[in-house]
Short mmCIF file of C-alpha atoms in Angstrom, two decimals:
data_model
loop_
_atom_site.label_atom_id
_atom_site.label_comp_id
_atom_site.label_asym_id
_atom_site.label_seq_id
_atom_site.Cartn_x
_atom_site.Cartn_y
_atom_site.Cartn_z
CA MET A 1 17.05 -19.35 17.50
CA THR A 2 17.64 -19.96 21.14
CA ILE A 3 18.09 -16.78 23.67
CA ALA A 4 20.88 -17.79 26.01
CA ALA A 5 19.66 -15.35 29.05
CA LEU A 6 15.87 -16.60 28.78
CA ASP A 7 15.03 -19.54 31.06
CA ALA A 8 12.26 -20.47 33.50
CA THR A 9 13.03 -17.75 35.84
CA SER A 10 12.66 -14.88 33.21
CA ARG A 11 10.13 -12.26 33.44
CA PRO A 12 9.67 -11.00 29.45
CA SER A 13 9.04 -7.25 29.20
CA VAL A 14 5.75 -7.23 27.25
CA ALA A 15 3.91 -4.33 28.67
CA HIS A 16 4.57 -2.23 25.56
CA LEU A 17 2.79 -4.94 23.31
CA LEU A 18 -0.96 -4.28 22.40
CA VAL A 19 -3.26 -7.17 22.55
CA ARG A 20 -6.57 -6.77 20.53
CA GLN A 21 -9.36 -9.52 19.83
CA GLU A 22 -9.91 -9.93 16.15
CA ASP A 23 -12.24 -12.66 15.87
CA GLU A 24 -13.88 -15.28 18.15
CA ASP A 25 -10.70 -17.22 18.79
CA GLU A 26 -7.95 -15.16 17.36
CA PHE A 27 -6.17 -12.25 18.67
CA VAL A 28 -3.85 -9.52 17.04
CA LEU A 29 -0.61 -8.92 19.12
CA GLY A 30 1.72 -5.96 17.90
CA ASN A 31 4.31 -3.59 18.88
CA PRO A 32 3.26 0.08 17.71
CA ALA A 33 6.92 1.05 17.83
CA THR A 34 7.92 -1.33 15.29
CA GLY A 35 4.87 -1.83 13.51
CA ARG A 36 5.07 -5.43 13.63
CA PHE A 37 1.73 -7.38 14.25
CA VAL A 38 0.89 -11.31 14.50
CA VAL A 39 -2.28 -13.10 14.93
CA VAL A 40 -2.19 -15.37 18.03
CA PRO A 41 -4.81 -17.64 19.36
CA GLU A 42 -6.32 -16.96 22.73
CA ALA A 43 -3.80 -18.94 24.61
CA GLY A 44 -1.26 -16.75 23.44
CA ALA A 45 -3.20 -13.66 24.37
CA ARG A 46 -3.80 -14.87 27.98
CA LEU A 47 0.26 -15.89 27.86
CA ILE A 48 0.83 -12.26 27.38
CA GLU A 49 -1.30 -11.00 29.82
CA LEU A 50 0.25 -13.16 32.50
CA LEU A 51 3.59 -11.93 31.54
CA ALA A 52 2.70 -8.43 31.73
CA ALA A 53 1.42 -8.98 35.34
CA GLY A 54 4.92 -9.70 36.12
CA HIS A 55 4.81 -13.47 36.21
CA THR A 56 7.72 -15.68 35.35
CA VAL A 57 8.04 -17.90 32.51
CA ALA A 58 7.71 -20.94 34.86
CA GLU A 59 4.76 -19.52 36.50
CA VAL A 60 2.82 -18.57 33.20
CA ALA A 61 3.39 -22.15 32.36
CA ASP A 62 1.87 -23.59 35.20
CA VAL A 63 -1.18 -21.40 35.19
CA LEU A 64 -1.78 -22.15 31.56
CA GLU A 65 -1.35 -25.74 32.07
CA HIS A 66 -3.85 -25.54 34.91
CA GLU A 67 -6.40 -23.49 32.68
CA LEU A 68 -5.97 -25.09 29.49
CA GLY A 69 -5.59 -28.86 30.70
CA GLU A 70 -2.14 -29.43 28.89
CA PRO A 71 1.20 -27.88 28.83
CA VAL A 72 2.30 -24.93 26.84
CA ASP A 73 5.75 -24.00 25.75
CA VAL A 74 6.20 -20.44 26.99
CA LEU A 75 9.85 -20.27 26.09
CA ASP A 76 9.12 -21.13 22.62
CA PHE A 77 6.43 -18.68 22.45
CA VAL A 78 8.66 -15.87 23.66
CA GLU A 79 11.26 -16.59 21.05
CA MET A 80 8.81 -16.67 18.49
CA LEU A 81 7.83 -12.92 19.36
CA VAL A 82 11.59 -12.07 19.07
CA GLU A 83 12.06 -13.80 15.61
CA ALA A 84 8.67 -11.76 14.58
CA GLY A 85 10.13 -8.51 15.71
CA LEU A 86 7.79 -7.82 18.49
CA LEU A 87 10.61 -8.07 21.17
CA ASP A 88 14.46 -8.00 21.24
CA GLU A 89 16.51 -10.40 23.12
CA ARG A 90 16.80 -8.11 25.98
CA GLU A 91 13.16 -7.52 26.23
CA ALA A 92 12.42 -11.26 26.15
CA ALA A 93 14.92 -12.06 28.91
CA GLY A 94 13.45 -9.08 31.09
CA GLU A 95 16.42 -6.73 30.78
CA ALA A 96 16.39 -3.03 29.45
CA ALA A 97 15.59 -2.95 25.80
CA ALA A 98 18.56 -2.73 23.39
CA PRO A 99 18.27 -0.48 20.26
CA ARG A 100 16.67 -2.28 17.63
CA VAL A 101 18.39 -2.99 14.25
CA GLU A 102 17.00 -0.42 12.21
CA GLU A 103 17.54 2.23 14.73
CA ALA A 104 21.21 1.01 15.45
CA GLU A 105 21.75 1.31 11.68
CA GLN A 106 20.23 4.68 11.31
CA GLY A 107 21.08 6.14 14.81
CA LYS A 108 17.64 7.32 15.43
CA LYS A 109 14.12 6.31 16.28
CA VAL A 110 11.56 5.50 13.43
CA LYS A 111 10.58 8.41 11.25
CA TYR A 112 6.89 9.05 11.16
CA TRP A 113 5.63 11.56 8.02
CA VAL A 114 5.00 14.66 9.81
CA VAL A 115 1.57 15.09 8.40
CA SER A 116 0.51 11.95 10.55
CA LYS A 117 1.53 13.81 13.79
CA ILE A 118 -1.43 16.13 13.57
CA PRO A 119 -3.66 16.28 16.39
CA PRO A 120 -7.04 13.83 15.64
CA TRP A 121 -9.41 16.55 16.27
CA VAL A 122 -7.97 18.57 13.54
CA VAL A 123 -8.85 16.05 10.88
CA LYS A 124 -11.56 14.05 12.17
CA PRO A 125 -13.93 16.16 10.32
CA LEU A 126 -12.61 15.21 6.89
CA PHE A 127 -13.61 11.72 7.42
CA GLY A 128 -16.76 11.88 9.39
CA LYS A 129 -20.30 10.96 8.08
CA ALA A 130 -20.68 14.01 6.21
CA ALA A 131 -17.14 13.78 4.71
CA TRP A 132 -17.98 10.31 3.30
CA THR A 133 -21.48 11.46 2.00
CA PHE A 134 -19.65 14.02 0.11
CA TYR A 135 -17.05 11.80 -1.59
CA VAL A 136 -19.32 9.18 -2.45
CA GLY A 137 -21.79 12.02 -3.77
CA CYS A 138 -18.90 13.23 -6.03
CA LEU A 139 -17.88 9.85 -7.44
CA VAL A 140 -21.68 9.09 -8.42
CA ALA A 141 -22.37 12.44 -9.84
CA THR A 142 -19.10 12.04 -12.25
CA LEU A 143 -20.44 8.50 -13.17
CA VAL A 144 -23.72 10.11 -14.06
CA MET A 145 -21.90 12.65 -16.05
CA PHE A 146 -19.88 10.03 -17.74
CA ALA A 147 -22.94 8.13 -18.80
CA ALA A 148 -24.58 11.21 -20.12
CA ASP A 149 -21.65 12.16 -22.23
CA HIS A 150 -19.09 9.77 -23.46
CA SER A 151 -16.82 12.44 -24.82
CA LEU A 152 -15.73 13.11 -21.24
CA LEU A 153 -14.26 9.86 -20.83
CA PRO A 154 -10.10 9.97 -20.60
CA SER A 155 -7.94 9.07 -23.60
CA TYR A 156 -3.95 8.68 -23.62
CA GLU A 157 -3.89 11.92 -25.66
CA ASP A 158 -5.18 13.94 -22.84
CA ALA A 159 -1.77 13.57 -21.28
CA PHE A 160 -0.49 16.07 -23.66
CA VAL A 161 -1.99 19.51 -22.48
CA VAL A 162 -0.03 21.78 -25.16
CA THR A 163 1.51 20.96 -28.33
CA ASP A 164 4.86 20.99 -27.21
CA ILE A 165 5.43 17.34 -25.81
CA MET A 166 8.10 18.14 -23.39
CA LEU A 167 6.38 21.00 -21.77
CA SER A 168 3.22 18.78 -21.78
CA LEU A 169 4.99 15.90 -19.89
CA VAL A 170 6.50 18.37 -17.29
CA ILE A 171 3.12 19.76 -16.35
CA THR A 172 1.50 16.37 -16.53
CA ASN A 173 3.98 14.86 -14.22
CA VAL A 174 4.21 17.60 -12.09
CA VAL A 175 0.42 17.75 -11.43
CA VAL A 176 -0.04 13.86 -11.25
CA MET A 177 3.17 13.49 -8.82
CA GLY A 178 1.61 16.57 -6.73
CA LEU A 179 -1.85 14.84 -6.52
CA ALA A 180 -0.42 11.52 -5.72
CA VAL A 181 1.31 13.11 -2.53
CA VAL A 182 -2.04 14.59 -1.59
CA HIS A 183 -3.47 11.23 -1.93
CA GLU A 184 -1.29 9.86 0.43
CA ILE A 185 -1.50 12.97 2.74
CA TRP A 186 -5.22 11.92 2.89
CA HIS A 187 -4.37 8.68 4.02
CA ALA A 188 -2.07 9.83 6.64
CA PHE A 189 -4.71 12.43 7.83
CA ALA A 190 -7.19 9.79 8.08
CA GLY A 191 -4.92 7.46 9.91
CA ALA A 192 -3.88 10.43 12.41
CA ALA A 193 -7.79 10.74 13.02
CA ALA A 194 -7.70 7.31 14.07
CA GLY A 195 -4.58 8.03 16.40
CA VAL A 196 -2.01 5.98 14.20
CA LYS A 197 1.08 7.57 12.88
CA SER A 198 2.34 6.58 9.27
CA GLN A 199 5.38 6.82 7.05
CA LEU A 200 5.62 7.58 3.22
CA ARG A 201 7.75 5.14 0.94
CA LEU A 202 8.31 4.26 -2.59
CA GLU A 203 7.20 1.14 -3.85
CA ARG A 204 6.13 -1.13 -6.74
CA ARG A 205 2.97 -2.41 -7.90
CA GLY A 206 3.00 -4.66 -11.07
CA ILE A 207 4.48 -2.33 -13.63
CA PHE A 208 3.73 0.61 -11.70
CA THR A 209 6.02 2.58 -9.14
CA VAL A 210 3.72 4.14 -6.32
CA LEU A 211 3.89 6.21 -3.31
CA GLU A 212 2.74 4.28 -0.36
CA THR A 213 1.50 5.33 2.95
CA ASP A 214 2.41 2.70 5.69
CA LEU A 215 -0.43 2.63 8.22
CA THR A 216 0.52 -0.90 9.81
CA GLY A 217 -0.57 0.57 13.25
CA LEU A 218 -4.28 0.25 11.79
CA TRP A 219 -4.02 -3.57 12.49
CA ALA A 220 -3.95 -2.74 16.35
CA LEU A 221 -7.71 -1.16 15.90
CA PRO A 222 -10.86 -3.09 15.39
CA PRO A 223 -11.77 -3.79 11.81
CA ALA A 224 -14.60 -0.99 11.44
CA LYS A 225 -12.14 1.65 12.16
CA ARG A 226 -9.72 0.56 9.42
CA TYR A 227 -11.85 1.21 6.59
CA SER A 228 -11.70 5.24 6.51
CA PRO A 229 -7.99 5.27 6.62
CA PHE A 230 -7.87 2.61 3.58
CA LEU A 231 -10.44 4.54 1.51
CA ALA A 232 -9.37 8.04 2.24
CA GLY A 233 -7.07 8.53 -1.02
CA MET A 234 -10.01 7.29 -3.01
CA GLY A 235 -12.06 9.82 -1.29
CA PHE A 236 -10.03 12.60 -2.29
CA ASP A 237 -9.30 11.43 -5.84
CA SER A 238 -13.24 11.18 -6.19
CA PHE A 239 -13.53 14.79 -5.10
CA VAL A 240 -10.82 16.04 -7.64
CA LEU A 241 -12.32 13.88 -10.43
CA PHE A 242 -15.74 15.62 -9.85
CA ALA A 243 -14.08 18.75 -9.69
CA ALA A 244 -12.39 18.24 -13.03
CA VAL A 245 -15.38 16.68 -14.77
CA ALA A 246 -18.17 19.08 -13.91
CA PRO A 247 -16.97 22.05 -15.53
CA ARG A 248 -16.19 20.47 -18.86
CA PHE A 249 -19.66 18.90 -18.69
CA ALA A 250 -20.86 22.28 -18.18
CA TYR A 251 -18.85 23.36 -20.97
CA SER A 252 -20.35 20.70 -23.32
CA ARG A 253 -23.76 21.73 -22.66
CA GLY A 254 -22.82 25.50 -23.18
CA TRP A 255 -23.57 26.49 -19.49
CA LEU A 256 -20.09 27.41 -18.87
CA ASP A 257 -17.46 29.38 -21.34
CA LEU A 258 -13.94 28.01 -20.56
CA ASN A 259 -10.70 28.61 -22.32
CA PRO A 260 -9.43 25.72 -24.56
CA HIS A 261 -6.09 25.16 -22.52
CA VAL A 262 -8.20 25.01 -19.30
CA VAL A 263 -10.28 22.34 -21.23
CA ARG A 264 -7.28 20.26 -21.98
CA PHE A 265 -5.83 20.79 -18.53
CA LEU A 266 -9.24 19.56 -17.13
CA ALA A 267 -9.08 16.66 -19.48
CA MET A 268 -5.66 15.74 -18.14
CA LEU A 269 -6.75 15.85 -14.71
CA VAL A 270 -9.49 13.33 -15.57
CA LEU A 271 -7.11 10.91 -17.24
CA SER A 272 -4.95 11.17 -13.89
CA GLN A 273 -7.73 10.53 -11.37
CA VAL A 274 -9.59 7.82 -13.48
CA GLY A 275 -6.40 5.92 -13.67
CA LYS A 276 -5.78 6.23 -10.14
CA LEU A 277 -9.24 5.09 -8.83
CA ALA A 278 -8.97 2.40 -11.34
CA PHE A 279 -5.98 1.20 -10.05
CA GLN A 280 -7.04 1.01 -6.55
CA THR A 281 -9.58 -1.23 -7.68
CA MET A 282 -6.97 -3.74 -8.80
CA ALA A 283 -6.88 -5.74 -5.54
CA TYR A 284 -4.49 -8.45 -6.80
CA LEU A 285 -1.78 -5.41 -6.41
CA ARG A 286 -2.33 -5.14 -2.91
CA THR A 287 -3.93 -1.80 -3.12
CA ASP A 288 -6.51 0.27 -0.98
CA MET A 289 -9.41 -1.95 -1.94
CA TYR A 290 -7.40 -5.04 -1.49
CA LEU A 291 -6.78 -4.08 2.30
CA VAL A 292 -10.75 -3.17 2.42
CA MET A 293 -11.64 -6.48 1.28
CA ALA A 294 -9.09 -8.32 3.36
CA THR A 295 -10.38 -6.60 6.44
CA ALA A 296 -13.98 -7.59 5.49
CA THR A 297 -13.24 -11.36 4.82
CA GLY A 298 -11.23 -11.36 7.93
CA CYS A 299 -8.21 -12.69 5.91
CA LYS A 300 -4.90 -12.72 7.13
CA ASN A 301 -2.65 -13.59 4.21
CA LEU A 302 -4.98 -13.72 1.35
CA HIS A 303 -2.42 -12.09 -1.49
CA GLN A 304 0.20 -14.70 -1.06
CA VAL A 305 -2.09 -17.58 -0.53
CA THR A 306 -3.75 -16.70 -3.78
CA ARG A 307 -0.48 -16.47 -5.70
CA LEU A 308 1.00 -19.58 -4.38
CA GLY A 309 -2.59 -21.32 -5.43
CA LEU A 310 -2.05 -20.20 -9.09
CA LYS A 311 1.74 -20.86 -9.10
CA ARG A 312 0.97 -24.45 -8.02
CA LEU A 313 -0.93 -24.90 -11.25
CA ILE A 314 1.67 -24.08 -13.48
CA ARG A 315 5.07 -25.12 -11.63
CA LYS A 316 6.30 -26.99 -8.54
CA LEU A 317 6.27 -24.77 -5.23
CA THR A 318 9.60 -24.45 -3.13
CA PRO A 319 9.34 -26.37 0.37
CA VAL A 320 8.98 -23.01 1.83
CA GLU A 321 5.93 -22.03 -0.37
CA GLN A 322 4.17 -25.60 0.30
CA THR A 323 4.61 -24.87 3.89
CA ILE A 324 2.99 -21.69 3.66
CA LEU A 325 -0.03 -23.01 1.68
CA ARG A 326 -0.39 -25.97 3.93
CA ASP A 327 -0.41 -23.85 7.00
CA ALA A 328 -2.60 -21.21 5.46
CA ASP A 329 -5.78 -19.83 7.40
CA ALA A 330 -9.00 -21.54 6.38
CA LYS A 331 -10.55 -18.23 5.68
CA ASP A 332 -7.54 -17.37 3.17
CA LEU A 333 -8.20 -20.61 1.57
CA ARG A 334 -11.81 -20.09 0.98
CA VAL A 335 -11.73 -16.72 -0.09
CA ALA A 336 -8.97 -17.47 -2.38
CA ARG A 337 -11.27 -19.61 -4.37
CA TRP A 338 -13.07 -16.81 -5.75
CA TYR A 339 -10.36 -13.92 -5.02
CA ARG A 340 -8.34 -15.81 -7.86
CA LEU A 341 -10.61 -14.51 -10.67
CA LEU A 342 -9.95 -11.06 -9.54
CA TYR A 343 -6.35 -11.91 -9.39
CA LEU A 344 -6.42 -13.05 -12.99
CA ALA A 345 -8.60 -10.34 -14.09
CA GLY A 346 -6.35 -7.58 -12.66
CA ILE A 347 -3.37 -9.27 -14.58
CA VAL A 348 -5.29 -8.51 -17.75
CA TRP A 349 -6.39 -5.42 -16.87
CA MET A 350 -2.79 -4.21 -16.40
CA GLY A 351 -1.88 -5.60 -19.63
CA TRP A 352 -4.64 -3.73 -21.39
CA PHE A 353 -3.80 -0.27 -19.70
CA ALA A 354 0.01 -0.86 -20.84
CA TRP A 355 -1.16 -1.67 -24.37
CA ASN A 356 -3.68 1.16 -24.68
CA PHE A 357 -2.19 4.05 -22.48
CA ILE A 358 1.56 3.62 -21.56
CA LEU A 359 2.91 2.14 -24.65
CA PRO A 360 1.12 4.54 -27.09
CA ALA A 361 2.14 7.53 -25.05
CA ALA A 362 5.84 6.23 -24.93
CA LYS A 363 5.65 5.54 -28.68
CA VAL A 364 4.55 9.29 -29.44
CA THR A 365 6.94 10.61 -26.69
CA ILE A 366 10.18 8.68 -28.04
CA GLY A 367 9.08 9.05 -31.76
CA TRP A 368 8.76 12.85 -31.19
CA ALA A 369 12.25 12.96 -29.33
CA ALA A 370 13.79 10.79 -32.23
CA GLY A 371 12.65 13.20 -34.83
CA VAL A 372 13.72 16.20 -32.89
CA MET A 373 17.23 14.70 -32.31
CA VAL A 374 17.60 13.85 -35.97
CA GLY A 375 16.59 17.01 -37.39
CA ALA A 376 17.86 19.52 -34.86
CA PRO A 377 21.54 20.80 -34.66
CA VAL A 378 23.56 18.75 -32.04
CA PHE A 379 23.77 20.33 -28.74
CA SER A 380 21.08 22.99 -29.67
CA PHE A 381 17.95 23.47 -27.37
CA TYR A 382 15.71 21.09 -29.13
CA TRP A 383 18.39 18.52 -29.34
CA TRP A 384 18.90 18.60 -25.63
CA GLU A 385 14.78 18.63 -25.30
CA GLY A 386 14.99 15.24 -27.27
CA ILE A 387 17.46 13.95 -25.05
CA GLY A 388 15.39 14.75 -22.06
CA LEU A 389 12.28 13.25 -23.48
CA VAL A 390 14.13 9.82 -23.96
CA THR A 391 15.46 10.07 -20.63
CA PHE A 392 12.17 10.66 -19.12
CA ALA A 393 10.23 7.81 -20.81
CA PHE A 394 13.14 5.53 -20.08
CA VAL A 395 13.14 6.30 -16.13
CA ASN A 396 9.37 5.98 -16.21
CA LEU A 397 9.45 2.45 -18.23
CA THR A 398 12.33 1.07 -15.83
CA ALA A 399 11.42 2.74 -12.49
CA PRO A 400 9.54 -0.44 -11.36
CA LEU A 401 12.36 -2.42 -12.06
CA PHE A 402 14.72 -0.35 -9.84
CA VAL A 403 12.38 -0.30 -7.07
CA ALA A 404 12.08 -4.28 -7.37
CA LEU A 405 15.93 -4.42 -7.28
CA ARG A 406 15.96 -2.23 -4.16
CA ASN A 407 13.42 -4.46 -2.39
CA ARG A 408 15.36 -7.46 -3.25
CA ILE A 409 18.64 -6.03 -1.77
CA ARG A 410 16.86 -4.92 1.28
CA ALA A 411 15.47 -8.50 1.66
CA ARG A 412 18.94 -10.27 1.43
CA ARG A 413 20.40 -7.64 3.83
CA ALA A 414 17.37 -8.30 6.67
CA ALA A 415 18.29 -12.36 5.80
CA ARG A 416 21.98 -11.62 6.53
CA VAL A 417 21.08 -9.86 9.70
CA ALA A 418 18.64 -12.41 10.92
CA VAL A 419 21.32 -15.04 10.34
CA ALA A 420 23.60 -13.04 12.35
CA VAL A 421 21.34 -12.88 15.13
#
């Protein structure tokens, strides 16, 4: 792409871009307004510094050639920033910024999740040293109780809180969705505590449909400040899991008297929270722990590099995929050698979980619904209840496919916009 208005006399408007050193010779360059970030070498960071000081493209090229001892194509670098979404064409040419494609389509600026706009001082106590000691303590205490009493471990049958399957699924899904929202709110709170706003979106991870808090702005912060927002949801889940296991443990020891319905409800909470925490450890699905691991290892594109490395063993890569793998960062290639084992283990776990939890629950639900629909008068309450159960099971099983289709449609639209530009 060539920007007609961009030439050697241009003064690209880059003052709004953030530059932060990520490694010894690498810097993160980003635009907080668009949530776009790229990794550039030290020369790229220096180039932005000179442009931000008001120098023209030609002047920056002269300074860099003098400092580095070799010519630098500043025009090409600025065009790369436009392609990456950090600048629009008017900003690159030094003119007034134009509305971004997303804003032009929506007629408004980026919408951040309202809970992410809370002042940092309000939510910081939730993520201080004392708070994290509490979260870790809850998880450790829960593991100790599981080890002491294996009957507290979850089973797919725990999803059915009452004998009426329809009512059980309604209760379970309302509770699970509510806790999932609070899980994401905890991510947003932790982001707000670090001064980063976020967005909530629906995404797919393997065979699962998930809510996801977009905290792209964290990449503008030092690595040490990213861990708390990444792990915040798991901290909340650990607390809820402890709160559900502890009363059942006391009940099993005769220390506490509980209503049987309460015991069943707590068992359902345990199933929900164990599933969530186990899911977050599946790094190959780019979950919370993947972000933690990628940050700790300093990787830039570990998931894609690992996936393409494994794909290459089975089938031929496309030219674009071959280029990505060829130009991959050395850290990504090095970590991918052992990360691929976690990747494959995650695929096996997902299959095991589907076989032992999702399919049995779906079988019970659909079987019960079919029995009701055959035995009950057409259009009666129980007949409609059976229809509702079948519909519910179908939506849950096919939701990931619909999300995948939506993402593919969006990717094609973005590609058409890029070609038009």
